[in-house]
XYZ file of C-alpha atoms in Angstrom:
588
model
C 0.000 0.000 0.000
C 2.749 2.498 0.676
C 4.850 1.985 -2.141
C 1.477 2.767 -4.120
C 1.259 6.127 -2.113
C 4.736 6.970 -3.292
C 4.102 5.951 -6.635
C 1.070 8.089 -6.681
C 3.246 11.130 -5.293
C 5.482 10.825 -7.932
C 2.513 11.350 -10.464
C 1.393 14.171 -8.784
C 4.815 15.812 -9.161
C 4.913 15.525 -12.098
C 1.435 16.915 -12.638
C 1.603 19.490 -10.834
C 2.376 23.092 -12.461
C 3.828 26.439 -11.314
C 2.612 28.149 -7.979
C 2.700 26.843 -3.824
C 3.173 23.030 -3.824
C 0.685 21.430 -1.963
C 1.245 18.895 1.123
C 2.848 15.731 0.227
C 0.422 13.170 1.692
C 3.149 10.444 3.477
C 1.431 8.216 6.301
C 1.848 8.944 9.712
C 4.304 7.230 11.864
C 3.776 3.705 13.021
C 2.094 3.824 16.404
C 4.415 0.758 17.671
C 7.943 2.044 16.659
C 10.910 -0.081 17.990
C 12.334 1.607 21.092
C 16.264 1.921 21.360
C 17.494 2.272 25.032
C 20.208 4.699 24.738
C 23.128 5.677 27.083
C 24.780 8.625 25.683
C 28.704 9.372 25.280
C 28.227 12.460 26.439
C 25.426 15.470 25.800
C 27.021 17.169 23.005
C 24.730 17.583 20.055
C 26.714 14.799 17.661
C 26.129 12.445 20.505
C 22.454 13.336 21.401
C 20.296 15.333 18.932
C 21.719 14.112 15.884
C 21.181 10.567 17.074
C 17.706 11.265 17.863
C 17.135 12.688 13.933
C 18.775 9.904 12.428
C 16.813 7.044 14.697
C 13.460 8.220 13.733
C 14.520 8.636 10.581
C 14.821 4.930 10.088
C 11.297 4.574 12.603
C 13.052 4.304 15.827
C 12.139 6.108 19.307
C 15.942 6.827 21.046
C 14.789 6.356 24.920
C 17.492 8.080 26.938
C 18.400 8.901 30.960
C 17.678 12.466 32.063
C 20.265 14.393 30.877
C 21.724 15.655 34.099
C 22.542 12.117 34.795
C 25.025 11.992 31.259
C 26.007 15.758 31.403
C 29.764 16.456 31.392
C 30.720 20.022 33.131
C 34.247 21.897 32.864
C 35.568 23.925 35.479
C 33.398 26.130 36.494
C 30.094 25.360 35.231
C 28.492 22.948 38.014
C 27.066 25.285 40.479
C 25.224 27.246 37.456
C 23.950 24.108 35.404
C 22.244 22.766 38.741
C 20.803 26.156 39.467
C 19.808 26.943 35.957
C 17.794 23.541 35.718
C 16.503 23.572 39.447
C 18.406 20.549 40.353
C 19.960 20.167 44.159
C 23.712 19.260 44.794
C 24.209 16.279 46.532
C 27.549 15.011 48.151
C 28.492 12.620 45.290
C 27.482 15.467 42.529
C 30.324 16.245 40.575
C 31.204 17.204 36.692
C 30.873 13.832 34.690
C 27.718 11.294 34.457
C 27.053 8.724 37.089
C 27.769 4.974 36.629
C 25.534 3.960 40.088
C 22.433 6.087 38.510
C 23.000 4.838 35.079
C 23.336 1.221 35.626
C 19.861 1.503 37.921
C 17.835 3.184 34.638
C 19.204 0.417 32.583
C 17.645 -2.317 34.755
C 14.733 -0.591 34.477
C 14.681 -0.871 30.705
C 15.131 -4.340 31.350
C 12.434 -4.826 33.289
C 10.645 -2.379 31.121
C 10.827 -5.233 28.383
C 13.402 -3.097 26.415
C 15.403 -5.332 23.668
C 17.743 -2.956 22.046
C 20.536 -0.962 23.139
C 23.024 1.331 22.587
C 25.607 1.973 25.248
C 28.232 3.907 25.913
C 30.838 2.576 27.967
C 32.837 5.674 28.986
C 29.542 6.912 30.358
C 28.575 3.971 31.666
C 31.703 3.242 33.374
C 33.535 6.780 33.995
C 30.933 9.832 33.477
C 31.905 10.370 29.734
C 34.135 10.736 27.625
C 36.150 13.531 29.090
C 35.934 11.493 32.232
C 37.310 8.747 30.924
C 40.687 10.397 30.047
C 40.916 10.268 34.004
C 40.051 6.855 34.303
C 39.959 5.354 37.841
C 38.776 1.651 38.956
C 36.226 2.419 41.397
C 32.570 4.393 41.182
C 30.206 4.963 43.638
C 27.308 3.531 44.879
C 25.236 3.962 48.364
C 27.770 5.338 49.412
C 30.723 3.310 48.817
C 33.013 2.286 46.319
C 31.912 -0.034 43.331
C 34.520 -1.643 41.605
C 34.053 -0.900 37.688
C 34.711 -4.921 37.174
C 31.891 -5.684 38.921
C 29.643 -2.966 37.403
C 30.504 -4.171 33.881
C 29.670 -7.958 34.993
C 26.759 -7.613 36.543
C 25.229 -5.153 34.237
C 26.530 -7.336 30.434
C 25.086 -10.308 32.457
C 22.012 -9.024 33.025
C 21.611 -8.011 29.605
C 22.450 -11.326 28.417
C 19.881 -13.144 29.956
C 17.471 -12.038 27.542
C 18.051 -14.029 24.511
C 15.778 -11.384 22.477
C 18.019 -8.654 23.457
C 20.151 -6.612 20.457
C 23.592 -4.569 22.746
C 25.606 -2.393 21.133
C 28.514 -1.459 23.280
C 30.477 1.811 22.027
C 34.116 2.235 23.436
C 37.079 4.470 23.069
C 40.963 4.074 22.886
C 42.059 6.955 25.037
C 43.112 9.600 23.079
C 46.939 11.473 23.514
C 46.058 13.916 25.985
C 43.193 14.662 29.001
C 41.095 17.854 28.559
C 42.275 21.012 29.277
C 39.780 23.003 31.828
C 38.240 19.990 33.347
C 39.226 19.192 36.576
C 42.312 21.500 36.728
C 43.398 20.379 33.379
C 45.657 23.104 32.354
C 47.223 23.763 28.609
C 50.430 23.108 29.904
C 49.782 20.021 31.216
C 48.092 18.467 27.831
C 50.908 19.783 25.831
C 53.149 17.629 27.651
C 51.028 14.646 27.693
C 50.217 15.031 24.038
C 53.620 14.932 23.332
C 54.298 12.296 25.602
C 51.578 10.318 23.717
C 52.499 10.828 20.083
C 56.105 9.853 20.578
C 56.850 6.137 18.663
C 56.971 3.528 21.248
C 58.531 0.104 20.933
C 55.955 -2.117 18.466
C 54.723 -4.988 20.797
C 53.431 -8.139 19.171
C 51.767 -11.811 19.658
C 52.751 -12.792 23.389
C 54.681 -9.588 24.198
C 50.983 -7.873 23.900
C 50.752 -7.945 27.303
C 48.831 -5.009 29.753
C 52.139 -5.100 31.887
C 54.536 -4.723 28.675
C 52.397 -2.221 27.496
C 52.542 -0.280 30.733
C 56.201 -0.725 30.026
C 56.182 1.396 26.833
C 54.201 4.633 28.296
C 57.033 5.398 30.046
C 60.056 5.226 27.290
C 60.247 6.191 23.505
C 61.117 3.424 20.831
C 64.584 4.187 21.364
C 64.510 3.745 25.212
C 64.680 7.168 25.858
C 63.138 8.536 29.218
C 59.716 10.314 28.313
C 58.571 10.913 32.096
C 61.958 13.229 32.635
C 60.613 16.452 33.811
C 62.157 19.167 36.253
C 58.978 20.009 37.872
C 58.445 17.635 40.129
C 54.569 18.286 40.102
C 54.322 18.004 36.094
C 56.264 14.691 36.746
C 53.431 13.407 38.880
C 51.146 14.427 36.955
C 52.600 12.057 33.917
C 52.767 8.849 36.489
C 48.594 9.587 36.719
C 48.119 9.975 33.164
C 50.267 6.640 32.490
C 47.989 5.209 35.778
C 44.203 6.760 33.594
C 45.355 5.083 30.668
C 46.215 1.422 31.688
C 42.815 1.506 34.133
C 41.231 2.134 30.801
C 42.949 -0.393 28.858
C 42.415 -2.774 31.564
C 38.623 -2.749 31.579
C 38.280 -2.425 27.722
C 39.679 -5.476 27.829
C 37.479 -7.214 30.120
C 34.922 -5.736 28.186
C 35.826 -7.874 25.329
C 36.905 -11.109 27.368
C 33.224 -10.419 28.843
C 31.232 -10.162 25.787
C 32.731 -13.020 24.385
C 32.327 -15.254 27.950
C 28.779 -14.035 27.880
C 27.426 -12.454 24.598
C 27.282 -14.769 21.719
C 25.846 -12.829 18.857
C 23.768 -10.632 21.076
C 26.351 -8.016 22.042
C 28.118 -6.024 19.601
C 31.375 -3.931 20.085
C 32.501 -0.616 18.512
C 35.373 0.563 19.204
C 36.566 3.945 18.303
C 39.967 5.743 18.076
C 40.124 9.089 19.989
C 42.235 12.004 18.831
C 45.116 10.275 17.601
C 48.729 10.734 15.728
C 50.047 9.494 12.312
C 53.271 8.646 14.233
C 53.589 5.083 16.348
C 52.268 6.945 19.224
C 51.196 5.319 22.471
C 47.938 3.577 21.162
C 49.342 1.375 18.646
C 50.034 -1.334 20.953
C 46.611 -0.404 22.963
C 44.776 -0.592 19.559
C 46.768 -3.892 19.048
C 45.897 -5.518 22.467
C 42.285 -4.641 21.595
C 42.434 -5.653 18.256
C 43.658 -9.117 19.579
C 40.585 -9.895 21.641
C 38.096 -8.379 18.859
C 35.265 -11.315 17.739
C 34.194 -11.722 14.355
C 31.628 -8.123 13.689
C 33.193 -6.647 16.549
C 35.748 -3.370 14.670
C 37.925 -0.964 15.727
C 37.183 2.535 13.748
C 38.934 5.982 13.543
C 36.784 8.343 15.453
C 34.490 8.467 18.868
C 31.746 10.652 18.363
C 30.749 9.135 15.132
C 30.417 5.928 17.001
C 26.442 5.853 18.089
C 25.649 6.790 14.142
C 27.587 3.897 13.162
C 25.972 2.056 15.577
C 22.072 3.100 14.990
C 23.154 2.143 10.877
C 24.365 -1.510 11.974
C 21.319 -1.894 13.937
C 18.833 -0.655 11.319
C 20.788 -2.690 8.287
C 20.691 -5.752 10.263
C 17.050 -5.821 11.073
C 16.062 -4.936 7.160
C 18.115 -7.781 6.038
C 20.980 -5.535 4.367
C 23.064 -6.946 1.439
C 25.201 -4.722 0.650
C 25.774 -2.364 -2.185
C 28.247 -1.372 -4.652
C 29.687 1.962 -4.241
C 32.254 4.642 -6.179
C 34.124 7.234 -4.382
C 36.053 9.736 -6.064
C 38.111 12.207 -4.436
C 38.858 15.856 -5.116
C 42.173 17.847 -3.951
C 45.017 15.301 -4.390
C 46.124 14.416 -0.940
C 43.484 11.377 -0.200
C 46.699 9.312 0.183
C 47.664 10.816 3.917
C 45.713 11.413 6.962
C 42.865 14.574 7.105
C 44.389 16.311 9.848
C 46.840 15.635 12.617
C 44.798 14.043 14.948
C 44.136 10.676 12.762
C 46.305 7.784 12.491
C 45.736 6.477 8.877
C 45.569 7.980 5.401
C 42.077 9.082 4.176
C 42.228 6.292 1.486
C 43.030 3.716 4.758
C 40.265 5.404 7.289
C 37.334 5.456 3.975
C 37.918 1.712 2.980
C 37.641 0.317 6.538
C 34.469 2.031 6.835
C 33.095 0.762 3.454
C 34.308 -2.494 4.899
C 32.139 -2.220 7.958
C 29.255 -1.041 5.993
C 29.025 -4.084 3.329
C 30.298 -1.438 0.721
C 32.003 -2.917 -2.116
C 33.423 -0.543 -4.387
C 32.855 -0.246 -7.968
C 33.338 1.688 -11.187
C 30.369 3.573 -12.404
C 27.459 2.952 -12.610
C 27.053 2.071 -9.091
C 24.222 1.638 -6.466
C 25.567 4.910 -5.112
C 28.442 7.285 -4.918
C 30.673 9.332 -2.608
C 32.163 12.698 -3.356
C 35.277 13.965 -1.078
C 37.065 17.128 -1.180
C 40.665 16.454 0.641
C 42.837 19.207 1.170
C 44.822 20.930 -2.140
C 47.627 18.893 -2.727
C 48.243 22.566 -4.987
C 47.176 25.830 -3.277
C 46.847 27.482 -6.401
C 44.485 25.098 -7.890
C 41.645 25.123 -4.826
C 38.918 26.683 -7.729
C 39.426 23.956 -10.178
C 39.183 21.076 -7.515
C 35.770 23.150 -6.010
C 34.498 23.344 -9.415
C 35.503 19.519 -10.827
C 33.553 17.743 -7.780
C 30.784 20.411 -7.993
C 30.446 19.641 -11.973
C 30.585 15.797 -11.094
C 28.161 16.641 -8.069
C 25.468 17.973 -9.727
C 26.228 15.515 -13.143
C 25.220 12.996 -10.368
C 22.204 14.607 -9.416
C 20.619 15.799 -12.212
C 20.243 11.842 -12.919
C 18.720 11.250 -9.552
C 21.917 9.213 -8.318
C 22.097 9.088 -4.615
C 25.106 10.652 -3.282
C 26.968 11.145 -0.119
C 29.528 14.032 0.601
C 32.430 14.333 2.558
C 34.335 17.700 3.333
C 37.694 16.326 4.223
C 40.121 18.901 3.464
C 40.030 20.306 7.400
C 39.169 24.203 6.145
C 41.465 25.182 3.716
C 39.096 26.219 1.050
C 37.714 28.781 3.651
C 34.473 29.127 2.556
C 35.033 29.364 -1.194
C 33.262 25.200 -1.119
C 30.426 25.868 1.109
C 29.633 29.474 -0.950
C 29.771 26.964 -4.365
C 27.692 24.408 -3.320
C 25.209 27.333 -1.684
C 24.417 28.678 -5.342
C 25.288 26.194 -7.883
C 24.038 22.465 -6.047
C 20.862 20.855 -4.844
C 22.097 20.319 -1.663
C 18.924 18.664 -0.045
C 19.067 16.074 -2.690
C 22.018 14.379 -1.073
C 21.968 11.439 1.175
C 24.486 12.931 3.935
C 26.779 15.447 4.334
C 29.676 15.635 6.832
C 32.469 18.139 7.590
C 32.059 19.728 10.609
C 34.210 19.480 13.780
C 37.266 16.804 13.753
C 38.185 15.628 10.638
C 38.956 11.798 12.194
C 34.718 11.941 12.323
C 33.922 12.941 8.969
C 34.058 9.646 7.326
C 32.187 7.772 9.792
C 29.201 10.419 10.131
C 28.942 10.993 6.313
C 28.820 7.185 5.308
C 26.999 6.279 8.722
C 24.565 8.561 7.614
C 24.100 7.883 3.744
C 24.010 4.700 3.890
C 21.102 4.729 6.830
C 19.406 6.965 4.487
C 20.195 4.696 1.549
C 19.083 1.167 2.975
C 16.201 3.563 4.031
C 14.701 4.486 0.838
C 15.748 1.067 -0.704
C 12.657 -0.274 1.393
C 10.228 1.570 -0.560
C 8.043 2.539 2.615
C 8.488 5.915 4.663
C 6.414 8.521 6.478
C 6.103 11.923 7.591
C 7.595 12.275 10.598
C 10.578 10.044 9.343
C 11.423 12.588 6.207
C 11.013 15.656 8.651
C 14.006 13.499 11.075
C 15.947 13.341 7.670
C 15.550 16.795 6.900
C 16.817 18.280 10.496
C 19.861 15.586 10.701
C 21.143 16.866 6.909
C 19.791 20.355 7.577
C 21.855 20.497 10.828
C 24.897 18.590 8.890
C 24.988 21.560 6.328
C 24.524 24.725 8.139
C 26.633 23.861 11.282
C 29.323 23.483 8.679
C 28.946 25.946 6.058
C 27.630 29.104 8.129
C 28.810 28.249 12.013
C 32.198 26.564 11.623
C 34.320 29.170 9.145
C 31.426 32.434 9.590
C 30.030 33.142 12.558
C 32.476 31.316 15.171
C 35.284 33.201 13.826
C 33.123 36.413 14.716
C 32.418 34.792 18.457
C 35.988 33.881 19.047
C 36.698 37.359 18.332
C 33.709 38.705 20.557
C 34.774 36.397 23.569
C 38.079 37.403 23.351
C 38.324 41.049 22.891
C 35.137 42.792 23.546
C 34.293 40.412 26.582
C 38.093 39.494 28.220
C 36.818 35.918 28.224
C 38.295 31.964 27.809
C 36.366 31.147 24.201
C 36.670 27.620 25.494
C 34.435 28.521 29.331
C 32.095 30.919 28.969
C 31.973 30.660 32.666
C 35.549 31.044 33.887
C 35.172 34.085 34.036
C 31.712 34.485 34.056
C 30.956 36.001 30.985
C 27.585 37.804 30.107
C 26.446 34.699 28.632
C 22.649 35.858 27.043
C 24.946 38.522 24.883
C 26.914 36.153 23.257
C 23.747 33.990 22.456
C 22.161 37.096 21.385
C 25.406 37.946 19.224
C 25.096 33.684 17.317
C 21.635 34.278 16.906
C 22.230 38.113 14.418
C 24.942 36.131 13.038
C 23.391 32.654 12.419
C 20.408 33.980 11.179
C 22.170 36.280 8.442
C 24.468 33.628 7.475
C 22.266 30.363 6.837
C 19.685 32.395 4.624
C 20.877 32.026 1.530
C 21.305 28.225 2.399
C 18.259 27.897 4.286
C 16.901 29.090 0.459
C 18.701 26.080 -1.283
C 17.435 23.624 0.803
C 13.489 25.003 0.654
C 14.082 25.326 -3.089
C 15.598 21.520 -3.466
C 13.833 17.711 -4.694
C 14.798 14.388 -1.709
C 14.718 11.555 -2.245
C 11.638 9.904 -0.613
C 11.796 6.895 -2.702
C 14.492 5.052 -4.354
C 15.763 2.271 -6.672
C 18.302 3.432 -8.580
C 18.440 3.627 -12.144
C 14.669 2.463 -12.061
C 12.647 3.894 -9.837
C 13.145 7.118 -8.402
C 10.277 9.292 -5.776
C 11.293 12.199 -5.104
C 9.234 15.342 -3.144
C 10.496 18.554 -2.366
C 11.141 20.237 1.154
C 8.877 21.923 3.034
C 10.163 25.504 5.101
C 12.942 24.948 7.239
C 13.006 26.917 10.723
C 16.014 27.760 12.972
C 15.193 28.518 16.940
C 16.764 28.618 20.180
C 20.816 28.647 19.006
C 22.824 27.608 21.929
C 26.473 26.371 23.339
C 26.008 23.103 24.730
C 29.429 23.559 27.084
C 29.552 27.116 26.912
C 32.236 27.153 24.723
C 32.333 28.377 21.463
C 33.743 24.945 19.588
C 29.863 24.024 18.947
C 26.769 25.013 18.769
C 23.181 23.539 19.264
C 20.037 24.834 17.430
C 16.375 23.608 17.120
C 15.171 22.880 13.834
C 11.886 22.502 12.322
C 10.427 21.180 9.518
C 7.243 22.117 7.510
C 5.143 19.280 6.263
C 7.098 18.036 2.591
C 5.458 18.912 -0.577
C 4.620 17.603 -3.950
């Protein structure tokens, strides 16, 4: 019945003439949507709103904890969050998530008869992931401490007594470095751990890949050179914690994986990612290795952490619509696809792409394929930045204009400036694509873009959809886009400046010193809302996909108004921004 509705849509479009498009007329929502027990990373917007849009985009309800329970906090920021939201301090309240609280809401999911889940284990174990850069062993709970080993045990075993039950467990390798303004963290203090951390260390391998030999090489270089040799007697105690954080972590990722496979069977999945990392042999290659070791058959290790619960959601939907796979071309733009995006990834572009394709049953082909992927790496020649914008913008919209579905990566780490975004604004269709990704770290790009497309893709491959799922699709691209092209290289150049020299302030803690907060909100809004109009305009004036088999069956509809509200800093910093986004009804 619903792929006649779509067909019939499509007849209508073309029918209709010149003048206001009427409603597109999609069914509503099932009533009994599958419910997805969610334990956020952390409460940034990559690891909570955009997760909601690109659930019920596939039909999913994301259930999650309250957030104060997930929230991380720098310095500074406690007493005002809990006053702003009405909530009283309590002896145990503190910056990061809580393990006790969290482990009690997933029981009740249990109990709740909830079957599928997406956890993350830095928040489920240590607060988050900020927190877990300070690992310890213990938590709390009642009152005392709670080893993390025996949270972890009793809450997988729990999970796996339900044989119905569909776990997704989302880890981290620690990245090189803690975070600087929480808990004390000072910029001093992660430049010296950072460069501790990318230093080459000693390659470890079959029996030497051992947590005791690996403890071994945080202190030493691959040469045997003392790495922990500082004057300041402080700074050097600082380093023995840091190599203490990292092998706690280690440790229990570990038993993660010696659990789930003691335990699991094929109901627990792991997804590992790789935090801010180094193309150098830096002090995660033998961590990665030890993990890699102990990895069961499905279970990965990725580049990138906050692309992990898209990943995750895509696994989980292409499982349960009985995915095969598709054939895919990817052509890059800029000439440097063979090294890594940026300096915080540990494999070339080429590398970090493939093993995602991998992961995604993405076989890639020569054209024509099922569908493509577009990525603009940084200029391997400065002076030829216009022709590489113009060549993938000529092959973008060749693709396009013959309704091929097509995902988009911004790799090249900002240096077109906005010379790619101000292309694509007036010459491409840029709600017609699948996904779109280059905001924030490049070591996420590939996994949100493909994550996303091919969600999208195995989506409209179904030939069923409805309302409220197009509207989810709309806000998770919509927010993709305009983060990127008008926040990231626009308007937070013109906050950094504001915090900075008009206000005195930290750009990175609004609230140390407290700054006058509701001005700089006030000052994103007037800038936001000049610099997404002429993209808002693309996207109300572009065709989506709404239906799709390629090469013979295309639906397409056209979005309805798209509204921006309530812009925000999540951390009161100005590194990212939130917004609310809505959605008119799709049209004809």
């Amino acid at each position: 019945m619903k792929k006649r509705i779509l067909a019939a849509a499509l007849c209508l479009t073309l029918l209709s003439g010149c003048g206001a498009r009427p409603p597109l007329d999609l069914p509503d929502a099932e009533s009994d949507r599958a419910v997805i027990a969610y334990v956020p990373l952390d409460d940034r917007p990559d690891n909570v709103g955009r997760v909601e849009y690109l659930a019920e985009s596939l039909g999913y309800v994301l259930n999650m904890p309250e957030e104060w329970m997930f929230k991380t906090l720098l310095d500074g920021q406690m007493e005002d969050y809990y006053a702003e939201n009405g909530l009283e301090t309590q002896s145990w309240t503190g910056q990061s998530g809580y393990p006790g609280l969290l482990y009690d809401w997933m029981l009740e999911q249990e109990a709740s008869g909830c079957d599928r889940y997406l956890l993350s284990v830095d928040q489920l174990l240590y607060g988050g992931l900020v927190a877990s850069r300070l690992a310890e062993t213990t938590t709390e709970r009642d009152g005392e401490p709670w080893p993390l080993t025996d949270l972890l045990e009793s809450l997988l075993s729990a999970l796996a007594e339900d044989p119905n039950n569909e776990v997704w467990l989302l880890d981290s390798v620690m990245r090189l470095a803690p975070t600087v303004g929480y808990a004390g963290g000072t910029l001093e203090y992660y430049n010296a751990m950072r460069t501790i951390g990318a230093a080459p260390r000693k390659t470890l391998t079959g029996d030497e890949l051992t947590l005791e030999n690996i403890r071994a090489t945080y202190d030493t270089d691959a040469d045997g050179h003392d790495l922990l040799r500082f004057e300041d007697s402080a700074m050097y105690d600082a380093a023995l914690r840091y190599t203490e954080h990292r092998i706690n972590k280690l440790t229990l990722s570990g038993e993660l994986l010696e659990t789930v496979s003691r335990i699991g069977g094929d109901r627990f999945h792991v997804l590992i990612g790789i935090d801010d990392s180094s193309s150098e042999d830096c002090i995660q290659k033998n961590e990665i290795a030890y993990l890699q070791a102990r990895l069961r058959a499905g279970d990965v290790i990725l580049s990138g952490v906050d692309d992990l619960a898209f990943k995750a959601v895509t696994k989980l939907y292409l499982n349960e619509v009985s995915w095969n796979g598709a054939g895919v071309n990817v052509q890059y733009f800029g000439g440097t696809e063979d090294r890594p995006a940026c300096d915080y990834d540990y494999k070339p572009l080429t590398e970090i792409v493939a093993e995602h394709l991998g992961y995604f049953d993405l076989t890639v082909e020569d054209t024509p394929a099922d569908l493509y992927v577009l990525v603009l790496t940084q200029p391997e020649d400065a002076a030829q930045k216009q022709q590489y914008i113009q060549e993938l913008t000529a092959t973008l919209n060749e693709r396009l204009k013959a309704d091929l579905p097509v995902i988009l990566i911004d790799a090249s780490n900002g240096q077109y400036g906005t010379a790619f975004h101000d292309a694509l604004t007036k010459k491409a269709e840029l709600g017609k694509l699948l996904s779109y990704a280059g905001f924030l770290d490049m070591a996420i790009v590939t996994g949100t873009a493909l994550s996303h497309g091919v969600a999208r893709y195995a989506h409209l491959i179904q030939g069923r959809t409805s309302q409220a799922e197009e509207v989810a699709f709309c806000k998770t691209l919509a927010d993709s886009i305009l983060k990127d092209f008008c926040y990231k290289n626009v308007v937070r150049e013109d906050i950094l400046s504001y915090v900075r020299n008009d206000l005195g302030g930290d750009a990175n803690n609004f609230c140390l010193p407290e700054l006058d907060r509701p001005a700089i909100v006030a000052r994103l809004t007037a800038g936001m809302d000049k610099a997404t109009a002429p993209v808002l305009k693309n996207l109300e004036r572009s065709s989506l996909f709404i239906g799709l088999k390629p090469h013979v069956d295309t639906v397409t509809a056209h979005w309805g108004k798209v509204c921006l509200s309530n812009y925000r800093f999540p951390w009161n910093r100005a590194f990212e921004i939130d917004m609310d986004i809505s959605v008119d009804p799709l049209t004809r």
